[in-house]
Amino acid sequence: MILQKIYDENVENDIKSLFEAWPEISYKVTIKPVKVGDDSINVVYIETNDEDFEKAVGIFESKEEAMGAFRSFAYELGFEDYPTNIAFLHAGFDGDKLFLFLKAKNDDNIKQFDQLSVEKLTKELPNYQRVVIYQSAVLTYLKDIYPAIDNIAYVIPHKLSNIGCQTPELSDLAKIYGVSLNTKEDEVRFIERLLQDPKGLCKDKELPPIDIPL
C-alpha cells in the first residue's frame, strides 16, 4: 500500500510510532515537492511491502485484517491512502427529481442513482480514495448521508477558490473546448477531461493535483 501526508514537523515521529507498532513491516519513505497554486508543498509517501502483513496472521485472522488495522493507526497519525481509484461524481435534476452520476476514471461506464437508490451509491463510494466533484451542492447533499465523503472529495470550486479563481459554468467551458454537453453523462466525461487539460479553468494558474493529500 502507499500512504501519504503533507510534510509537517511531526511526520518523522509519526513514521517512527507507526513502525515501532508494526516492526515486521518493511517500507520505503520518499518526500516530493508538489506545486499548489503559486506555492509548493512537500508530500511524504510511505510504501509498504504488503507481503509482510502475512507475518501478522495469527494475531489477526487474515492479511487483509492486519492491513486494515495498520491503515487505521496510520489514519490516526494523519496519513491517508494514495488515491489509485478515482471517480467523478455529478448531479442533475429531471423536473424535481435528483439524479447522481458516478464515473470511474478511464472507464466509459457511468452509473446513475436517484434519491431512492442513493444508498447504493454510498456503498460504491468506499471503492474510491478520491471523488472529484464540480458542484459544491453535491458535497453538501451527500455529507448528511455519507459523512466520509469529506475525507475523499476533491471539490473543484473549493480548489479554484483557494488559488483565487471563480468556478466557470460548464456550458461556458464547453464552448472554449468545442464540445457539446447534451446530457449529464456528457458533463461527467467533460469534467474528467477538464482535469486532464485544465486550460480554461483558471487562466495561468493550475489546480492542485487530484492525488495529493486533502
CSV table of N, CA and C in Angstrom, one decimal, residues 10-174:
chain,number,residue,atom,x,y,z
A,10,ASN,N,5.9,17.0,12.7
A,10,ASN,CA,5.7,15.7,13.5
A,10,ASN,C,5.9,14.5,12.6
A,11,VAL,N,6.1,14.6,11.3
A,11,VAL,CA,6.0,13.5,10.4
A,11,VAL,C,7.0,12.4,10.8
A,12,GLU,N,8.2,12.8,11.1
A,12,GLU,CA,9.3,11.8,11.4
A,12,GLU,C,8.9,11.0,12.7
A,13,ASN,N,8.3,11.6,13.7
A,13,ASN,CA,7.9,10.9,14.9
A,13,ASN,C,6.7,10.0,14.6
A,14,ASP,N,5.8,10.5,13.7
A,14,ASP,CA,4.6,9.7,13.3
A,14,ASP,C,5.1,8.4,12.6
A,15,ILE,N,6.0,8.5,11.7
A,15,ILE,CA,6.5,7.3,11.0
A,15,ILE,C,7.2,6.4,12.0
A,16,LYS,N,8.0,7.0,12.9
A,16,LYS,CA,8.6,6.1,13.9
A,16,LYS,C,7.6,5.4,14.8
A,17,SER,N,6.5,6.1,15.2
A,17,SER,CA,5.5,5.5,16.0
A,17,SER,C,4.8,4.4,15.2
A,18,LEU,N,4.5,4.6,14.0
A,18,LEU,CA,3.8,3.6,13.1
A,18,LEU,C,4.6,2.3,13.0
A,19,PHE,N,5.9,2.4,12.8
A,19,PHE,CA,6.6,1.2,12.5
A,19,PHE,C,7.2,0.6,13.8
A,20,GLU,N,7.2,1.4,14.9
A,20,GLU,CA,7.5,0.7,16.2
A,20,GLU,C,6.4,-0.2,16.6
A,21,ALA,N,5.2,0.2,16.2
A,21,ALA,CA,4.0,-0.7,16.5
A,21,ALA,C,3.9,-1.8,15.5
A,22,TRP,N,4.5,-1.7,14.3
A,22,TRP,CA,4.5,-2.7,13.3
A,22,TRP,C,5.9,-3.0,12.8
A,23,PRO,N,6.8,-3.5,13.6
A,23,PRO,CA,8.2,-3.7,13.2
A,23,PRO,C,8.4,-4.7,12.1
A,24,GLU,N,7.4,-5.6,11.9
A,24,GLU,CA,7.6,-6.6,10.9
A,24,GLU,C,7.4,-6.1,9.5
A,25,ILE,N,6.9,-4.9,9.4
A,25,ILE,CA,6.6,-4.4,8.0
A,25,ILE,C,7.8,-3.6,7.5
A,26,SER,N,8.3,-4.0,6.3
A,26,SER,CA,9.3,-3.2,5.7
A,26,SER,C,8.7,-2.1,4.8
A,27,TYR,N,9.4,-1.0,4.7
A,27,TYR,CA,8.8,0.2,4.0
A,27,TYR,C,9.8,1.1,3.4
A,28,LYS,N,9.3,2.0,2.5
A,28,LYS,CA,10.2,3.0,1.9
A,28,LYS,C,9.5,4.3,2.1
A,29,VAL,N,10.3,5.4,2.4
A,29,VAL,CA,9.7,6.7,2.6
A,29,VAL,C,10.4,7.6,1.5
A,30,THR,N,9.5,8.4,0.8
A,30,THR,CA,10.0,9.4,-0.1
A,30,THR,C,9.3,10.7,0.2
A,31,ILE,N,10.0,11.8,-0.1
A,31,ILE,CA,9.4,13.1,0.0
A,31,ILE,C,9.5,13.8,-1.3
A,32,LYS,N,8.4,14.3,-1.8
A,32,LYS,CA,8.4,15.0,-3.1
A,32,LYS,C,7.7,16.4,-3.0
A,33,PRO,N,8.3,17.4,-3.6
A,33,PRO,CA,7.6,18.7,-3.7
A,33,PRO,C,6.5,18.7,-4.7
A,34,VAL,N,5.4,19.3,-4.4
A,34,VAL,CA,4.2,19.4,-5.3
A,34,VAL,C,3.8,20.8,-5.4
A,35,LYS,N,3.6,21.3,-6.6
A,35,LYS,CA,3.2,22.7,-6.8
A,35,LYS,C,1.7,22.8,-6.6
A,36,VAL,N,1.3,23.8,-5.7
A,36,VAL,CA,-0.1,24.1,-5.5
A,36,VAL,C,-0.3,25.6,-5.6
A,37,GLY,N,-0.9,26.0,-6.7
A,37,GLY,CA,-1.0,27.4,-7.0
A,37,GLY,C,0.3,28.0,-7.2
A,38,ASP,N,0.6,29.1,-6.5
A,38,ASP,CA,1.9,29.7,-6.6
A,38,ASP,C,2.9,29.1,-5.6
A,39,ASP,N,2.5,28.2,-4.8
A,39,ASP,CA,3.4,27.7,-3.7
A,39,ASP,C,3.7,26.2,-4.1
A,40,SER,N,4.6,25.7,-3.2
A,40,SER,CA,5.0,24.3,-3.3
A,40,SER,C,4.9,23.7,-1.9
A,41,ILE,N,4.3,22.4,-1.8
A,41,ILE,CA,4.3,21.7,-0.6
A,41,ILE,C,5.1,20.4,-0.7
A,42,ASN,N,5.6,19.9,0.4
A,42,ASN,CA,6.3,18.6,0.4
A,42,ASN,C,5.3,17.5,0.9
A,43,VAL,N,5.2,16.5,0.1
A,43,VAL,CA,4.3,15.4,0.4
A,43,VAL,C,5.2,14.2,0.7
A,44,VAL,N,4.9,13.5,1.9
A,44,VAL,CA,5.6,12.3,2.3
A,44,VAL,C,4.8,11.1,1.9
A,45,TYR,N,5.5,10.2,1.3
A,45,TYR,CA,4.9,8.9,0.8
A,45,TYR,C,5.5,7.7,1.6
A,46,ILE,N,4.7,6.8,2.1
A,46,ILE,CA,5.2,5.6,2.7
A,46,ILE,C,4.7,4.4,1.8
A,47,GLU,N,5.6,3.6,1.3
A,47,GLU,CA,5.2,2.5,0.5
A,47,GLU,C,5.6,1.2,1.3
A,48,THR,N,4.6,0.4,1.6
A,48,THR,CA,4.9,-0.8,2.4
A,48,THR,C,5.0,-2.0,1.5
A,49,ASN,N,5.7,-3.0,2.1
A,49,ASN,CA,5.8,-4.3,1.4
A,49,ASN,C,4.6,-5.1,1.9
A,50,ASP,N,3.5,-5.2,1.1
A,50,ASP,CA,2.3,-5.8,1.6
A,50,ASP,C,2.4,-7.3,2.0
A,51,GLU,N,3.4,-8.0,1.4
A,51,GLU,CA,3.6,-9.4,1.7
A,51,GLU,C,4.0,-9.5,3.2
A,52,ASP,N,4.6,-8.5,3.8
A,52,ASP,CA,5.0,-8.6,5.2
A,52,ASP,C,3.8,-8.7,6.2
A,53,PHE,N,2.6,-8.3,5.7
A,53,PHE,CA,1.4,-8.4,6.6
A,53,PHE,C,1.0,-9.9,6.8
A,54,GLU,N,1.5,-10.8,6.0
A,54,GLU,CA,1.3,-12.2,6.3
A,54,GLU,C,1.9,-12.6,7.6
A,55,LYS,N,3.0,-11.9,8.1
A,55,LYS,CA,3.6,-12.2,9.3
A,55,LYS,C,2.7,-11.9,10.5
A,56,ALA,N,1.7,-11.1,10.3
A,56,ALA,CA,0.8,-10.7,11.4
A,56,ALA,C,-0.4,-11.7,11.5
A,57,VAL,N,-0.5,-12.6,10.6
A,57,VAL,CA,-1.6,-13.6,10.6
A,57,VAL,C,-1.3,-14.5,11.8
A,58,GLY,N,-2.3,-14.6,12.7
A,58,GLY,CA,-2.2,-15.3,13.9
A,58,GLY,C,-2.6,-14.3,15.0
A,59,ILE,N,-2.0,-13.1,14.9
A,59,ILE,CA,-2.6,-12.0,15.8
A,59,ILE,C,-3.9,-11.6,15.2
A,60,PHE,N,-3.9,-11.5,13.8
A,60,PHE,CA,-5.1,-11.1,13.1
A,60,PHE,C,-5.5,-12.3,12.3
A,61,GLU,N,-6.8,-12.4,11.9
A,61,GLU,CA,-7.3,-13.6,11.2
A,61,GLU,C,-6.9,-13.7,9.8
A,62,SER,N,-6.5,-12.5,9.2
A,62,SER,CA,-6.1,-12.6,7.8
A,62,SER,C,-5.1,-11.4,7.5
A,63,LYS,N,-4.4,-11.6,6.4
A,63,LYS,CA,-3.5,-10.5,5.9
A,63,LYS,C,-4.3,-9.2,5.8
A,64,GLU,N,-5.6,-9.3,5.2
A,64,GLU,CA,-6.4,-8.1,4.9
A,64,GLU,C,-6.8,-7.4,6.2
A,65,GLU,N,-7.1,-8.2,7.3
A,65,GLU,CA,-7.5,-7.6,8.6
A,65,GLU,C,-6.3,-6.9,9.2
A,66,ALA,N,-5.1,-7.5,9.0
A,66,ALA,CA,-3.9,-6.8,9.5
A,66,ALA,C,-3.6,-5.5,8.8
A,67,MET,N,-3.8,-5.5,7.5
A,67,MET,CA,-3.6,-4.3,6.7
A,67,MET,C,-4.6,-3.2,7.1
A,68,GLY,N,-5.8,-3.7,7.4
A,68,GLY,CA,-6.9,-2.7,7.9
A,68,GLY,C,-6.5,-2.1,9.2
A,69,ALA,N,-5.9,-2.9,10.1
A,69,ALA,CA,-5.5,-2.4,11.4
A,69,ALA,C,-4.4,-1.4,11.3
A,70,PHE,N,-3.4,-1.7,10.4
A,70,PHE,CA,-2.3,-0.8,10.1
A,70,PHE,C,-2.8,0.5,9.5
A,71,ARG,N,-3.7,0.4,8.6
A,71,ARG,CA,-4.3,1.6,8.0
A,71,ARG,C,-5.0,2.5,9.0
A,72,SER,N,-5.7,1.9,9.9
A,72,SER,CA,-6.5,2.6,10.9
A,72,SER,C,-5.5,3.4,11.8
A,73,PHE,N,-4.4,2.8,12.2
A,73,PHE,CA,-3.4,3.5,13.0
A,73,PHE,C,-2.8,4.6,12.2
A,74,ALA,N,-2.5,4.4,10.9
A,74,ALA,CA,-1.9,5.4,10.1
A,74,ALA,C,-2.8,6.6,9.9
A,75,TYR,N,-4.1,6.3,9.8
A,75,TYR,CA,-5.1,7.4,9.6
A,75,TYR,C,-5.1,8.2,10.9
A,76,GLU,N,-5.0,7.6,12.1
A,76,GLU,CA,-4.9,8.4,13.3
A,76,GLU,C,-3.8,9.3,13.3
A,77,LEU,N,-2.7,8.9,12.7
A,77,LEU,CA,-1.5,9.8,12.6
A,77,LEU,C,-1.5,10.8,11.5
A,78,GLY,N,-2.6,10.9,10.8
A,78,GLY,CA,-2.8,11.9,9.7
A,78,GLY,C,-2.5,11.4,8.3
A,79,PHE,N,-2.2,10.2,8.1
A,79,PHE,CA,-1.9,9.7,6.8
A,79,PHE,C,-3.2,9.3,6.1
A,80,GLU,N,-3.2,9.3,4.8
A,80,GLU,CA,-4.3,8.8,4.0
A,80,GLU,C,-3.8,7.9,2.9
A,81,ASP,N,-4.7,7.2,2.3
A,81,ASP,CA,-4.3,6.3,1.2
A,81,ASP,C,-3.9,7.2,-0.1
A,82,TYR,N,-2.9,6.8,-0.7
A,82,TYR,CA,-2.6,7.5,-2.0
A,82,TYR,C,-3.7,7.0,-3.0
A,83,PRO,N,-4.4,7.9,-3.6
A,83,PRO,CA,-5.5,7.5,-4.5
A,83,PRO,C,-5.1,6.9,-5.8
A,84,THR,N,-5.4,5.6,-5.9
A,84,THR,CA,-5.2,4.8,-7.1
A,84,THR,C,-6.6,4.6,-7.8
A,85,ASN,N,-7.7,4.7,-7.0
A,85,ASN,CA,-9.0,4.6,-7.6
A,85,ASN,C,-9.7,5.9,-7.5
A,86,ILE,N,-10.0,6.5,-8.6
A,86,ILE,CA,-10.5,7.9,-8.6
A,86,ILE,C,-11.8,7.9,-9.4
A,87,ALA,N,-12.8,8.6,-8.9
A,87,ALA,CA,-14.1,8.7,-9.6
A,87,ALA,C,-14.6,10.2,-9.7
A,88,PHE,N,-15.5,10.4,-10.6
A,88,PHE,CA,-16.1,11.7,-10.8
A,88,PHE,C,-17.6,11.6,-10.5
A,89,LEU,N,-18.1,12.5,-9.7
A,89,LEU,CA,-19.5,12.5,-9.3
A,89,LEU,C,-20.2,13.8,-9.7
A,90,HIS,N,-21.3,13.6,-10.3
A,90,HIS,CA,-22.0,14.8,-10.8
A,90,HIS,C,-23.5,14.6,-10.5
A,91,ALA,N,-24.3,15.7,-10.6
A,91,ALA,CA,-25.7,15.6,-10.3
A,91,ALA,C,-26.5,16.5,-11.3
A,92,GLY,N,-27.8,16.1,-11.4
A,92,GLY,CA,-28.7,16.9,-12.3
A,92,GLY,C,-30.1,16.6,-11.9
A,93,PHE,N,-31.0,17.5,-12.3
A,93,PHE,CA,-32.4,17.3,-12.0
A,93,PHE,C,-33.2,17.0,-13.3
A,94,ASP,N,-34.2,16.1,-13.1
A,94,ASP,CA,-35.2,15.9,-14.1
A,94,ASP,C,-36.5,16.3,-13.5
A,95,GLY,N,-37.0,17.5,-13.8
A,95,GLY,CA,-38.1,18.1,-13.0
A,95,GLY,C,-37.6,18.3,-11.6
A,96,ASP,N,-38.3,17.8,-10.6
A,96,ASP,CA,-37.9,17.9,-9.2
A,96,ASP,C,-37.2,16.7,-8.7
A,97,LYS,N,-36.8,15.8,-9.6
A,97,LYS,CA,-36.2,14.5,-9.2
A,97,LYS,C,-34.7,14.6,-9.4
A,98,LEU,N,-33.9,14.4,-8.3
A,98,LEU,CA,-32.4,14.5,-8.4
A,98,LEU,C,-31.8,13.1,-8.9
A,99,PHE,N,-30.8,13.3,-9.7
A,99,PHE,CA,-30.1,12.1,-10.2
A,99,PHE,C,-28.6,12.4,-9.9
A,100,LEU,N,-27.9,11.3,-9.6
A,100,LEU,CA,-26.4,11.4,-9.4
A,100,LEU,C,-25.8,10.5,-10.3
A,101,PHE,N,-24.6,10.9,-10.8
A,101,PHE,CA,-23.9,10.1,-11.9
A,101,PHE,C,-22.5,9.9,-11.4
A,102,LEU,N,-22.1,8.6,-11.4
A,102,LEU,CA,-20.7,8.2,-10.9
A,102,LEU,C,-19.9,7.6,-12.0
A,103,LYS,N,-18.7,8.1,-12.3
A,103,LYS,CA,-17.9,7.6,-13.4
A,103,LYS,C,-16.5,7.3,-12.8
A,104,ALA,N,-16.0,6.1,-12.9
A,104,ALA,CA,-14.6,5.8,-12.5
A,104,ALA,C,-13.7,6.4,-13.6
A,105,LYS,N,-12.5,6.8,-13.1
A,105,LYS,CA,-11.5,7.4,-14.1
A,105,LYS,C,-11.1,6.3,-15.1
A,106,ASN,N,-11.1,6.8,-16.4
A,106,ASN,CA,-10.7,6.0,-17.5
A,106,ASN,C,-11.6,4.8,-17.7
A,107,ASP,N,-12.9,4.9,-17.3
A,107,ASP,CA,-13.9,3.9,-17.5
A,107,ASP,C,-15.1,4.6,-18.1
A,108,ASP,N,-15.6,4.1,-19.3
A,108,ASP,CA,-16.7,4.8,-20.0
A,108,ASP,C,-18.0,4.5,-19.3
A,109,ASN,N,-18.1,3.5,-18.5
A,109,ASN,CA,-19.3,3.2,-17.8
A,109,ASN,C,-19.7,4.2,-16.8
A,110,ILE,N,-20.9,4.7,-16.9
A,110,ILE,CA,-21.4,5.7,-15.9
A,110,ILE,C,-22.6,5.2,-15.2
A,111,LYS,N,-22.6,5.1,-13.9
A,111,LYS,CA,-23.7,4.6,-13.1
A,111,LYS,C,-24.6,5.8,-12.6
A,112,GLN,N,-25.9,5.5,-12.7
A,112,GLN,CA,-26.8,6.5,-12.3
A,112,GLN,C,-27.6,6.1,-11.1
A,113,PHE,N,-27.9,7.1,-10.2
A,113,PHE,CA,-28.6,6.9,-9.0
A,113,PHE,C,-29.6,8.0,-8.8
A,114,ASP,N,-30.8,7.6,-8.2
A,114,ASP,CA,-31.7,8.7,-7.8
A,114,ASP,C,-31.8,8.7,-6.3
A,115,GLN,N,-32.8,9.5,-5.8
A,115,GLN,CA,-32.9,9.6,-4.3
A,115,GLN,C,-33.3,8.3,-3.7
A,116,LEU,N,-33.9,7.5,-4.4
A,116,LEU,CA,-34.4,6.2,-3.8
A,116,LEU,C,-33.2,5.2,-3.8
A,117,SER,N,-32.2,5.4,-4.7
A,117,SER,CA,-31.1,4.4,-4.8
A,117,SER,C,-29.8,5.0,-4.3
A,118,VAL,N,-29.9,6.1,-3.6
A,118,VAL,CA,-28.6,6.8,-3.2
A,118,VAL,C,-27.9,5.9,-2.2
A,119,GLU,N,-28.6,5.0,-1.5
A,119,GLU,CA,-27.8,4.1,-0.6
A,119,GLU,C,-26.9,3.2,-1.3
A,120,LYS,N,-27.3,2.8,-2.5
A,120,LYS,CA,-26.4,2.0,-3.4
A,120,LYS,C,-25.1,2.8,-3.7
A,121,LEU,N,-25.3,4.1,-3.9
A,121,LEU,CA,-24.1,5.0,-4.2
A,121,LEU,C,-23.2,5.0,-3.0
A,122,THR,N,-23.7,5.1,-1.8
A,122,THR,CA,-22.9,5.2,-0.7
A,122,THR,C,-22.1,3.9,-0.5
A,123,LYS,N,-22.6,2.8,-1.0
A,123,LYS,CA,-21.9,1.5,-1.0
A,123,LYS,C,-20.8,1.4,-2.0
A,124,GLU,N,-20.9,2.2,-3.1
A,124,GLU,CA,-19.9,2.3,-4.2
A,124,GLU,C,-18.8,3.2,-3.8
A,125,LEU,N,-19.0,4.3,-3.1
A,125,LEU,CA,-18.0,5.3,-2.8
A,125,LEU,C,-16.8,4.8,-2.0
A,126,PRO,N,-16.9,3.8,-1.1
A,126,PRO,CA,-15.7,3.3,-0.4
A,126,PRO,C,-14.7,2.6,-1.4
A,127,ASN,N,-15.1,2.3,-2.6
A,127,ASN,CA,-14.2,1.7,-3.6
A,127,ASN,C,-13.2,2.8,-4.1
A,128,TYR,N,-13.4,4.0,-3.8
A,128,TYR,CA,-12.5,5.1,-4.3
A,128,TYR,C,-11.8,5.8,-3.2
A,129,GLN,N,-10.6,6.2,-3.4
A,129,GLN,CA,-9.8,7.0,-2.5
A,129,GLN,C,-10.0,8.5,-2.8
A,130,ARG,N,-10.5,8.8,-4.0
A,130,ARG,CA,-10.7,10.2,-4.4
A,130,ARG,C,-11.9,10.3,-5.2
A,131,VAL,N,-12.8,11.3,-4.9
A,131,VAL,CA,-14.0,11.5,-5.7
A,131,VAL,C,-14.0,13.0,-6.1
A,132,VAL,N,-14.0,13.3,-7.4
A,132,VAL,CA,-13.9,14.6,-7.9
A,132,VAL,C,-15.3,15.1,-8.1
A,133,ILE,N,-15.6,16.3,-7.6
A,133,ILE,CA,-16.9,16.9,-7.7
A,133,ILE,C,-16.8,18.4,-8.2
A,134,TYR,N,-17.7,18.7,-9.2
A,134,TYR,CA,-17.7,20.0,-9.8
A,134,TYR,C,-18.7,20.9,-9.1
A,135,GLN,N,-19.7,20.4,-8.5
A,135,GLN,CA,-20.8,21.1,-7.8
A,135,GLN,C,-20.7,21.0,-6.3
A,136,SER,N,-20.5,22.1,-5.6
A,136,SER,CA,-20.4,22.1,-4.2
A,136,SER,C,-21.6,21.5,-3.5
A,137,ALA,N,-22.8,21.8,-4.2
A,137,ALA,CA,-24.1,21.3,-3.6
A,137,ALA,C,-24.1,19.8,-3.5
A,138,VAL,N,-23.4,19.1,-4.4
A,138,VAL,CA,-23.3,17.6,-4.3
A,138,VAL,C,-22.7,17.2,-3.0
A,139,LEU,N,-21.6,17.9,-2.6
A,139,LEU,CA,-21.0,17.5,-1.3
A,139,LEU,C,-21.9,17.8,-0.2
A,140,THR,N,-22.6,18.9,-0.2
A,140,THR,CA,-23.5,19.3,0.9
A,140,THR,C,-24.6,18.3,1.0
A,141,TYR,N,-25.1,17.8,-0.1
A,141,TYR,CA,-26.2,16.8,-0.1
A,141,TYR,C,-25.7,15.5,0.5
A,142,LEU,N,-24.5,15.0,0.0
A,142,LEU,CA,-24.0,13.7,0.4
A,142,LEU,C,-23.5,13.7,1.9
A,143,LYS,N,-23.1,14.8,2.4
A,143,LYS,CA,-22.5,14.7,3.7
A,143,LYS,C,-23.5,14.2,4.8
A,144,ASP,N,-24.7,14.5,4.6
A,144,ASP,CA,-25.8,14.0,5.5
A,144,ASP,C,-26.0,12.5,5.4
A,145,ILE,N,-25.7,12.0,4.3
A,145,ILE,CA,-26.0,10.6,4.0
A,145,ILE,C,-24.7,9.7,4.2
A,146,TYR,N,-23.6,10.3,3.8
A,146,TYR,CA,-22.3,9.6,3.8
A,146,TYR,C,-21.2,10.6,4.3
A,147,PRO,N,-21.1,10.8,5.6
A,147,PRO,CA,-20.2,11.8,6.1
A,147,PRO,C,-18.7,11.6,5.7
A,148,ALA,N,-18.3,10.3,5.4
A,148,ALA,CA,-17.0,10.0,5.0
A,148,ALA,C,-16.6,10.7,3.6
A,149,ILE,N,-17.6,11.2,2.9
A,149,ILE,CA,-17.3,11.8,1.6
A,149,ILE,C,-16.3,13.0,1.8
A,150,ASP,N,-16.3,13.6,3.0
A,150,ASP,CA,-15.4,14.7,3.3
A,150,ASP,C,-14.0,14.3,3.2
A,151,ASN,N,-13.7,13.0,3.5
A,151,ASN,CA,-12.3,12.6,3.5
A,151,ASN,C,-11.7,12.2,2.1
A,152,ILE,N,-12.6,12.2,1.1
A,152,ILE,CA,-12.2,11.7,-0.2
A,152,ILE,C,-12.5,12.7,-1.3
A,153,ALA,N,-13.3,13.7,-1.0
A,153,ALA,CA,-13.8,14.6,-2.0
A,153,ALA,C,-12.8,15.7,-2.4
A,154,TYR,N,-12.6,15.7,-3.7
A,154,TYR,CA,-11.8,16.8,-4.3
A,154,TYR,C,-12.8,17.7,-5.0
A,155,VAL,N,-13.2,18.8,-4.4
A,155,VAL,CA,-14.2,19.7,-4.8
A,155,VAL,C,-13.6,20.9,-5.6
A,156,ILE,N,-13.9,20.8,-6.9
A,156,ILE,CA,-13.2,21.8,-7.8
A,156,ILE,C,-13.5,23.3,-7.4
A,157,PRO,N,-14.7,23.7,-7.1
A,157,PRO,CA,-14.9,25.1,-6.7
A,157,PRO,C,-14.1,25.5,-5.5
A,158,HIS,N,-13.9,24.6,-4.5
A,158,HIS,CA,-13.1,24.9,-3.3
A,158,HIS,C,-11.6,25.1,-3.8
A,159,LYS,N,-11.1,24.2,-4.6
A,159,LYS,CA,-9.7,24.3,-5.1
A,159,LYS,C,-9.5,25.5,-5.9
A,160,LEU,N,-10.4,25.9,-6.7
A,160,LEU,CA,-10.3,27.1,-7.5
A,160,LEU,C,-10.3,28.3,-6.6
A,161,SER,N,-11.2,28.3,-5.6
A,161,SER,CA,-11.2,29.5,-4.7
A,161,SER,C,-9.9,29.6,-3.9
A,162,ASN,N,-9.3,28.5,-3.6
A,162,ASN,CA,-8.0,28.6,-2.8
A,162,ASN,C,-6.9,29.2,-3.6
A,163,ILE,N,-7.0,29.2,-5.0
A,163,ILE,CA,-6.0,29.8,-5.8
A,163,ILE,C,-6.5,31.1,-6.4
A,164,GLY,N,-7.6,31.6,-5.9
A,164,GLY,CA,-8.0,32.9,-6.3
A,164,GLY,C,-8.8,33.0,-7.6
A,165,CYS,N,-9.5,31.9,-7.9
A,165,CYS,CA,-10.3,31.8,-9.1
A,165,CYS,C,-11.7,31.5,-8.8
A,166,GLN,N,-12.6,31.9,-9.7
A,166,GLN,CA,-14.0,31.5,-9.7
A,166,GLN,C,-14.3,30.3,-10.5
A,167,THR,N,-15.4,29.7,-10.2
A,167,THR,CA,-15.7,28.4,-10.9
A,167,THR,C,-16.6,28.7,-12.2
A,168,PRO,N,-16.1,28.5,-13.4
A,168,PRO,CA,-16.8,28.8,-14.6
A,168,PRO,C,-18.0,27.8,-14.7
A,169,GLU,N,-19.0,28.2,-15.4
A,169,GLU,CA,-20.1,27.3,-15.8
A,169,GLU,C,-19.6,26.3,-16.8
A,170,LEU,N,-20.0,25.1,-16.6
A,170,LEU,CA,-19.6,24.0,-17.6
A,170,LEU,C,-20.0,24.4,-19.0
A,171,SER,N,-21.1,25.0,-19.2
A,171,SER,CA,-21.5,25.4,-20.6
A,171,SER,C,-20.6,26.4,-21.2
A,172,ASP,N,-20.1,27.3,-20.4
A,172,ASP,CA,-19.1,28.3,-20.9
A,172,ASP,C,-17.8,27.6,-21.3
A,173,LEU,N,-17.4,26.7,-20.4
A,173,LEU,CA,-16.1,25.9,-20.7
A,173,LEU,C,-16.3,25.1,-21.9
A,174,ALA,N,-17.4,24.5,-22.1
A,174,ALA,CA,-17.7,23.6,-23.3
A,174,ALA,C,-17.4,24.4,-24.6
